Structure formats: C-alpha cells, structure tokens
CSV table of C-alpha atoms in Angstrom, one decimal:
chain,number,residue,atom,x,y,z
F,1,UNK,CA,-0.2,81.3,77.1
F,2,UNK,CA,0.6,83.4,74.1
F,3,UNK,CA,2.4,86.5,74.7
F,4,UNK,CA,1.6,89.7,73.0
F,5,UNK,CA,3.9,91.9,70.7
F,6,UNK,CA,4.5,95.5,71.3
F,7,UNK,CA,5.8,98.5,69.5
F,8,UNK,CA,6.9,101.1,72.2
F,9,UNK,CA,8.4,104.5,71.9
F,10,UNK,CA,11.6,104.6,73.8
F,11,UNK,CA,11.9,108.3,74.5
F,12,UNK,CA,14.9,110.5,74.0
F,13,UNK,CA,18.3,109.1,75.4
F,14,UNK,CA,18.0,108.6,79.1
F,15,UNK,CA,15.0,111.1,79.3
F,16,UNK,CA,13.0,109.2,82.0
F,17,UNK,CA,16.0,109.3,84.4
F,18,UNK,CA,16.5,113.0,84.2
F,19,UNK,CA,15.0,116.1,85.7
F,20,UNK,CA,11.7,116.8,83.6
F,21,UNK,CA,10.3,120.2,85.0
F,22,UNK,CA,8.0,120.5,82.0
F,23,UNK,CA,6.7,117.0,82.2
F,24,UNK,CA,7.6,116.2,78.7
F,25,UNK,CA,8.1,112.5,79.2
F,26,UNK,CA,6.0,111.9,82.1
F,27,UNK,CA,2.9,110.5,79.9
F,28,UNK,CA,5.3,108.3,78.0
F,29,UNK,CA,6.8,106.9,81.3
F,30,UNK,CA,3.3,106.3,82.6
F,31,UNK,CA,2.4,104.3,79.6
F,32,UNK,CA,5.6,102.2,79.8
F,33,UNK,CA,4.9,101.3,83.4
F,34,UNK,CA,1.5,99.6,82.1
F,35,UNK,CA,3.4,97.1,80.1
F,36,UNK,CA,3.6,94.4,82.8
F,37,UNK,CA,-0.2,94.6,83.3
F,38,UNK,CA,-0.9,93.8,79.5
F,39,UNK,CA,0.9,90.4,79.8
F,40,UNK,CA,-1.1,87.3,80.3
F,41,UNK,CA,1.5,85.9,82.7
F,42,UNK,CA,5.1,86.6,83.6
F,43,UNK,CA,7.3,86.1,80.5
F,44,UNK,CA,10.0,83.6,80.2
F,45,UNK,CA,12.1,86.1,78.5
F,46,UNK,CA,11.9,89.5,76.6
F,47,UNK,CA,13.1,89.7,73.1
F,48,UNK,CA,13.8,93.4,72.2
F,49,UNK,CA,14.3,94.9,68.7
F,50,UNK,CA,15.7,98.3,68.9
F,51,UNK,CA,16.1,101.1,66.3
F,52,UNK,CA,19.7,101.5,67.6
F,53,UNK,CA,21.3,98.3,66.4
F,54,UNK,CA,21.9,97.6,62.7
F,55,UNK,CA,23.8,94.6,61.2
F,56,UNK,CA,25.0,93.7,57.6
F,57,UNK,CA,24.1,90.6,55.8
F,58,UNK,CA,22.4,88.7,58.7
F,59,UNK,CA,20.3,89.4,61.8
F,60,UNK,CA,22.2,89.1,65.1
F,61,UNK,CA,21.1,88.3,68.4
F,62,UNK,CA,22.8,89.0,71.8
F,63,UNK,CA,24.3,85.7,73.3
F,64,UNK,CA,25.8,87.0,76.4
F,65,UNK,CA,24.4,85.5,79.6
F,66,UNK,CA,25.2,88.7,81.5
F,67,UNK,CA,25.0,91.5,78.9
F,68,UNK,CA,26.5,94.8,79.4
F,69,UNK,CA,25.0,98.3,78.7
F,70,UNK,CA,25.8,100.5,75.8
F,71,UNK,CA,25.6,104.2,76.6
F,72,UNK,CA,24.9,105.1,73.1
F,73,UNK,CA,23.7,108.6,73.9
F,74,UNK,CA,25.9,111.8,74.0
F,75,UNK,CA,25.9,115.1,75.8
F,76,UNK,CA,23.7,114.0,78.9
F,77,UNK,CA,24.3,114.4,82.8
F,78,UNK,CA,27.1,112.2,84.1
F,79,UNK,CA,24.6,110.4,86.2
F,80,UNK,CA,22.9,108.8,83.2
F,81,UNK,CA,26.0,107.1,82.1
F,82,UNK,CA,26.1,105.4,85.6
F,83,UNK,CA,22.5,103.6,85.2
F,84,UNK,CA,22.4,99.9,85.8
F,85,UNK,CA,20.1,97.4,84.2
F,86,UNK,CA,21.4,93.9,85.2
F,87,UNK,CA,18.9,91.7,83.6
F,88,UNK,CA,20.4,88.4,82.6
F,89,UNK,CA,20.6,87.1,79.0
F,90,UNK,CA,19.4,84.0,77.7
F,91,UNK,CA,21.7,82.2,75.2
F,92,UNK,CA,19.2,79.3,74.8
F,93,UNK,CA,16.5,81.5,73.5
F,94,UNK,CA,18.9,83.5,71.4
F,95,UNK,CA,19.9,80.1,69.6
F,96,UNK,CA,16.3,79.3,69.3
F,97,UNK,CA,15.7,82.5,67.5
F,98,UNK,CA,18.5,82.0,65.1
F,99,UNK,CA,17.1,78.5,64.4
F,100,UNK,CA,13.5,79.9,63.6
F,101,UNK,CA,15.3,82.6,61.4
F,102,UNK,CA,17.3,80.2,59.4
F,103,UNK,CA,14.5,77.8,59.0
F,104,UNK,CA,12.5,80.7,57.3
F,105,UNK,CA,15.7,81.2,54.9
F,106,UNK,CA,17.0,84.3,56.8
F,107,UNK,CA,20.6,84.5,57.6
F,108,UNK,CA,21.1,85.1,61.3
F,109,UNK,CA,23.7,84.5,64.1
F,110,UNK,CA,24.7,85.2,67.7
F,111,UNK,CA,26.9,88.2,68.9
F,112,UNK,CA,28.3,87.0,72.1
F,113,UNK,CA,29.9,90.4,73.0
F,114,UNK,CA,27.1,92.9,72.2
F,115,UNK,CA,25.6,94.8,74.9
F,116,UNK,CA,22.1,96.3,75.4
F,117,UNK,CA,21.7,99.9,73.7
F,118,UNK,CA,19.6,102.5,75.3
F,119,UNK,CA,16.7,101.7,73.0
F,120,UNK,CA,16.4,98.6,75.2
F,121,UNK,CA,17.6,99.3,78.8
F,122,UNK,CA,15.9,102.8,79.1
F,123,UNK,CA,12.4,101.6,78.5
F,124,UNK,CA,13.1,98.3,80.2
F,125,UNK,CA,14.1,99.9,83.3
F,126,UNK,CA,11.0,102.1,83.5
F,127,UNK,CA,8.6,99.0,82.6
F,128,UNK,CA,10.4,96.1,84.5
F,129,UNK,CA,12.7,97.8,87.1
F,130,UNK,CA,13.5,94.8,88.7
F,131,UNK,CA,15.6,93.5,85.8
F,132,UNK,CA,14.7,89.9,86.8
F,133,UNK,CA,13.5,88.9,83.3
F,134,UNK,CA,16.0,87.6,80.8
F,135,UNK,CA,16.6,90.1,77.8
F,136,UNK,CA,17.8,89.2,74.2
F,137,UNK,CA,18.2,91.9,71.8
F,138,UNK,CA,18.1,91.5,68.0
F,139,UNK,CA,19.5,93.8,65.3
F,140,UNK,CA,17.8,95.3,62.3
F,141,UNK,CA,19.2,94.7,58.8
F,142,UNK,CA,20.9,98.1,57.8
F,143,UNK,CA,19.2,98.2,54.4
F,144,UNK,CA,15.7,98.7,56.3
F,145,UNK,CA,13.8,96.6,53.8
F,146,UNK,CA,10.2,96.5,55.0
F,147,UNK,CA,9.3,93.2,53.5
F,148,UNK,CA,12.5,91.5,55.1
F,149,UNK,CA,11.7,92.8,58.5
F,150,UNK,CA,8.0,91.7,58.2
F,151,UNK,CA,9.4,88.4,57.4
F,152,UNK,CA,11.6,88.3,60.1
F,153,UNK,CA,8.7,88.8,62.5
F,154,UNK,CA,6.8,86.1,60.9
F,155,UNK,CA,9.9,83.7,61.6
F,156,UNK,CA,9.9,84.7,65.2
F,157,UNK,CA,6.2,84.3,66.0
F,158,UNK,CA,6.6,80.7,67.5
F,159,UNK,CA,8.5,82.4,70.4
F,160,UNK,CA,5.3,84.0,71.6
F,161,UNK,CA,3.8,80.5,72.2
F,162,UNK,CA,7.1,79.6,74.3
F,163,UNK,CA,6.9,82.4,76.8
F,164,UNK,CA,8.7,85.2,75.0
F,165,UNK,CA,7.3,88.6,74.7
F,166,UNK,CA,8.6,90.5,71.8
F,167,UNK,CA,9.0,94.2,72.3
F,168,UNK,CA,10.1,96.4,69.5
F,169,UNK,CA,11.4,99.8,70.4
F,170,UNK,CA,11.7,102.8,68.3
F,171,UNK,CA,9.6,106.2,67.8
F,172,UNK,CA,6.6,106.5,65.6
F,173,UNK,CA,7.7,110.0,64.8
F,174,UNK,CA,11.5,110.3,64.6
F,175,UNK,CA,13.0,113.5,62.9
F,176,UNK,CA,15.5,115.3,65.2
F,177,UNK,CA,14.7,118.5,63.4
F,178,UNK,CA,11.1,118.2,63.9
F,179,UNK,CA,10.9,117.9,67.5
F,180,UNK,CA,9.6,121.0,69.1
F,181,UNK,CA,8.7,122.5,65.7
F,182,UNK,CA,5.1,123.3,65.1
F,183,UNK,CA,5.6,122.9,61.4
F,184,UNK,CA,5.8,119.1,62.0
F,185,UNK,CA,2.7,118.8,64.1
F,186,UNK,CA,0.3,118.4,61.2
F,187,UNK,CA,2.6,115.9,59.3
F,188,UNK,CA,3.0,113.9,62.4
F,189,UNK,CA,-0.7,113.6,63.0
F,190,UNK,CA,-1.4,112.8,59.2
F,191,UNK,CA,1.3,109.9,59.4
F,192,UNK,CA,0.1,108.7,62.8
F,193,UNK,CA,-3.4,108.3,61.5
F,194,UNK,CA,-2.2,106.4,58.6
F,195,UNK,CA,-0.1,104.1,60.8
F,196,UNK,CA,-2.9,103.5,63.4
F,197,UNK,CA,-5.3,102.8,60.6
F,198,UNK,CA,-2.7,100.4,58.9
F,199,UNK,CA,-1.9,98.6,62.0
F,200,UNK,CA,-5.5,97.7,62.8
F,201,UNK,CA,-5.9,95.9,59.3
F,202,UNK,CA,-6.2,92.1,58.9
F,203,UNK,CA,-2.4,90.8,58.2
F,204,UNK,CA,-2.4,90.7,54.4
F,205,UNK,CA,-3.8,94.1,54.0
F,206,UNK,CA,-1.5,95.5,56.8
F,207,UNK,CA,1.7,94.1,55.3
F,208,UNK,CA,0.8,95.6,51.9
F,209,UNK,CA,0.4,99.1,53.3
F,210,UNK,CA,3.4,98.8,55.5
F,211,UNK,CA,5.6,97.8,52.7
F,212,UNK,CA,4.6,101.0,50.9
F,213,UNK,CA,4.8,103.2,54.0
F,214,UNK,CA,6.8,106.0,52.0
F,215,UNK,CA,3.7,106.8,50.2
F,216,UNK,CA,1.8,107.7,53.4
F,217,UNK,CA,1.0,111.2,54.2
F,218,UNK,CA,3.7,112.8,56.1
F,219,UNK,CA,5.9,109.8,56.0
F,220,UNK,CA,9.4,111.2,55.0
F,221,UNK,CA,8.8,114.3,57.3
F,222,UNK,CA,8.2,111.9,60.1
F,223,UNK,CA,11.1,109.6,59.3
F,224,UNK,CA,13.9,111.1,57.2
F,225,UNK,CA,15.6,107.7,57.9
F,226,UNK,CA,13.2,104.9,59.0
F,227,UNK,CA,15.4,103.0,61.6
F,228,UNK,CA,13.0,103.8,64.4
F,229,UNK,CA,9.9,102.6,62.3
F,230,UNK,CA,11.3,99.4,61.1
F,231,UNK,CA,10.8,97.7,64.4
F,232,UNK,CA,7.1,98.1,64.1
F,233,UNK,CA,7.3,95.9,61.0
F,234,UNK,CA,8.8,93.0,63.0
F,235,UNK,CA,6.0,93.4,65.5
F,236,UNK,CA,3.5,93.3,62.8
F,237,UNK,CA,5.0,90.2,61.0
F,238,UNK,CA,4.9,88.2,64.4
F,239,UNK,CA,1.3,89.0,64.6
F,240,UNK,CA,-1.7,86.9,63.1
F,241,UNK,CA,-4.5,89.4,63.8
F,242,UNK,CA,-5.2,93.1,63.8
F,243,UNK,CA,-3.2,95.4,66.2
F,244,UNK,CA,-4.5,98.4,68.2
F,245,UNK,CA,-3.0,101.7,69.2
F,246,UNK,CA,-2.5,101.8,73.0
F,247,UNK,CA,-0.7,104.9,73.4
F,248,UNK,CA,-0.9,108.3,71.6
F,249,UNK,CA,0.5,111.5,72.9
F,250,UNK,CA,1.8,114.9,71.6
F,251,UNK,CA,5.4,115.1,72.6
F,252,UNK,CA,7.5,118.1,71.6
F,253,UNK,CA,4.7,119.2,69.1
F,254,UNK,CA,4.8,115.8,67.4
F,255,UNK,CA,2.3,112.9,67.7
F,256,UNK,CA,4.0,109.7,69.1
F,257,UNK,CA,2.1,106.2,69.4
F,258,UNK,CA,2.5,102.8,70.7
F,259,UNK,CA,0.9,99.6,69.6
F,260,UNK,CA,0.1,96.1,70.7
F,261,UNK,CA,-0.7,92.9,68.8
F,262,UNK,CA,-2.7,90.2,70.7
C-alpha cells in the first residue's frame, strides 16, 4: 500500500525528554505519537529529511546499517546526551534512493559514516519508541533552492509504493528570536495561514506558490533562514495530490503546524 508523506515539527532540542512543568511541548508530543496510526500498514523503512543536515553539490543518504546518533544540541541536561535510538539503517534503500535521484538528474551519494541528528531521532523516539523500523536520513542541499527540493521529492516518490514512509522534519516557524515574543504571534499566524492554504492546493499550483514562499506574509519573520521549512518542499514534491494540515498549535507564542500528503 502507498505510504503517506509527512512534514512534522521536531521541537526544540531534546524537549520531549526533559522536565516540562509548563506543558510547552505536551501537545506536540501527543501529535507525534499519532503518526503510527496514520499509516496504512507497518512501513518497510522510514526516510527522514531533517533541517539539521546540509550538503554541498549533491544530496546524501546515510548508508550505515547501524547509524549512530548526533547530539547536535548544546546546553541541555546531561541525561539528554545519553538518549538511545538504536534503529537499524537500511543500505539497500539508501542505494535505491540514490538511484532514483540520479535517474532524475540530481547528483546524490551515500555517506557511510553519518549518524542521525536530533531532527530525526528526537521525534522518532516519541513516535516510534521501539526503534525497530529501519531509518535512513537524507540531507538538504545547502543552497536551499525551493525548486530543487521539490524536484528531489518528486524523484523519491516511488519509494512510497515500496513500503517507505517519507517523513520530513523541521519547524513551520523557526526564528529563535521570535519564540516567546508576542510581536511574532501575528506574523506566524499570517504565514501559517498562507502555508496551510498553499499545501492544500493541487500540485502544480502548490509548487508555484512554494517556489515563491518568500513573498508570503510573515515569511522572513518566520524563517530568517529557511532550512527548517525546506523539508516541507520535499514532502510536497513527493505528493501527487493536495496535502492537509494535521497539527496546529501555538507554542511559545508562535503558530506551529504539521502536514500530511496521502
């Protein structure tokens, strides 16, 4: 059965594994726990695209059969650097993804040493805590070109019919200076409305709007740099129909959303 495609928020650092007396992250955590129930069947593997890995000149895929974790966050409690997520890799699927990209004219390769960054293992540890589904991570191109990443998603779409669920991971609002600042509430609402409206369009119209995302209301206030938004473009590219907003919450005075494509 065809697997869906997701764009999910991954929170702040290891937020779901720390004390949270104000309940800042409880709603997002609850949403992430619903991901397995949104799948038509157990996936053969999970292909994750995180806003925390960029490469130059070609897209890269993790090739290790036993990927390590990259604790690429700073200043958090010691126990958050001892988290484990021992999901296996799947080199054959990584090689298949590279072949699909190259067939589409997109340079791609395998990184046999790269581990899973926190944009991958933190949300997966919430959503799939048993860590028994193979995980492959893919990089973004560091130039963050919207059309290039839409095209990358289109190239990877056949994996959906091969038992692979594509999960793109970022934050629909990602401005570190804006979190907790009420001056950013309204811009985040405007951008979220535009984003939700765009995702729900048919693919050709959606792609056109996403390529011009910087012209959206609140765009640069929501994303001074767009590495946490670009994964959504890969998700959209891998879809052949409209998407839908499946999560929306005000977190630290800014609106955060998640999307699915059937």
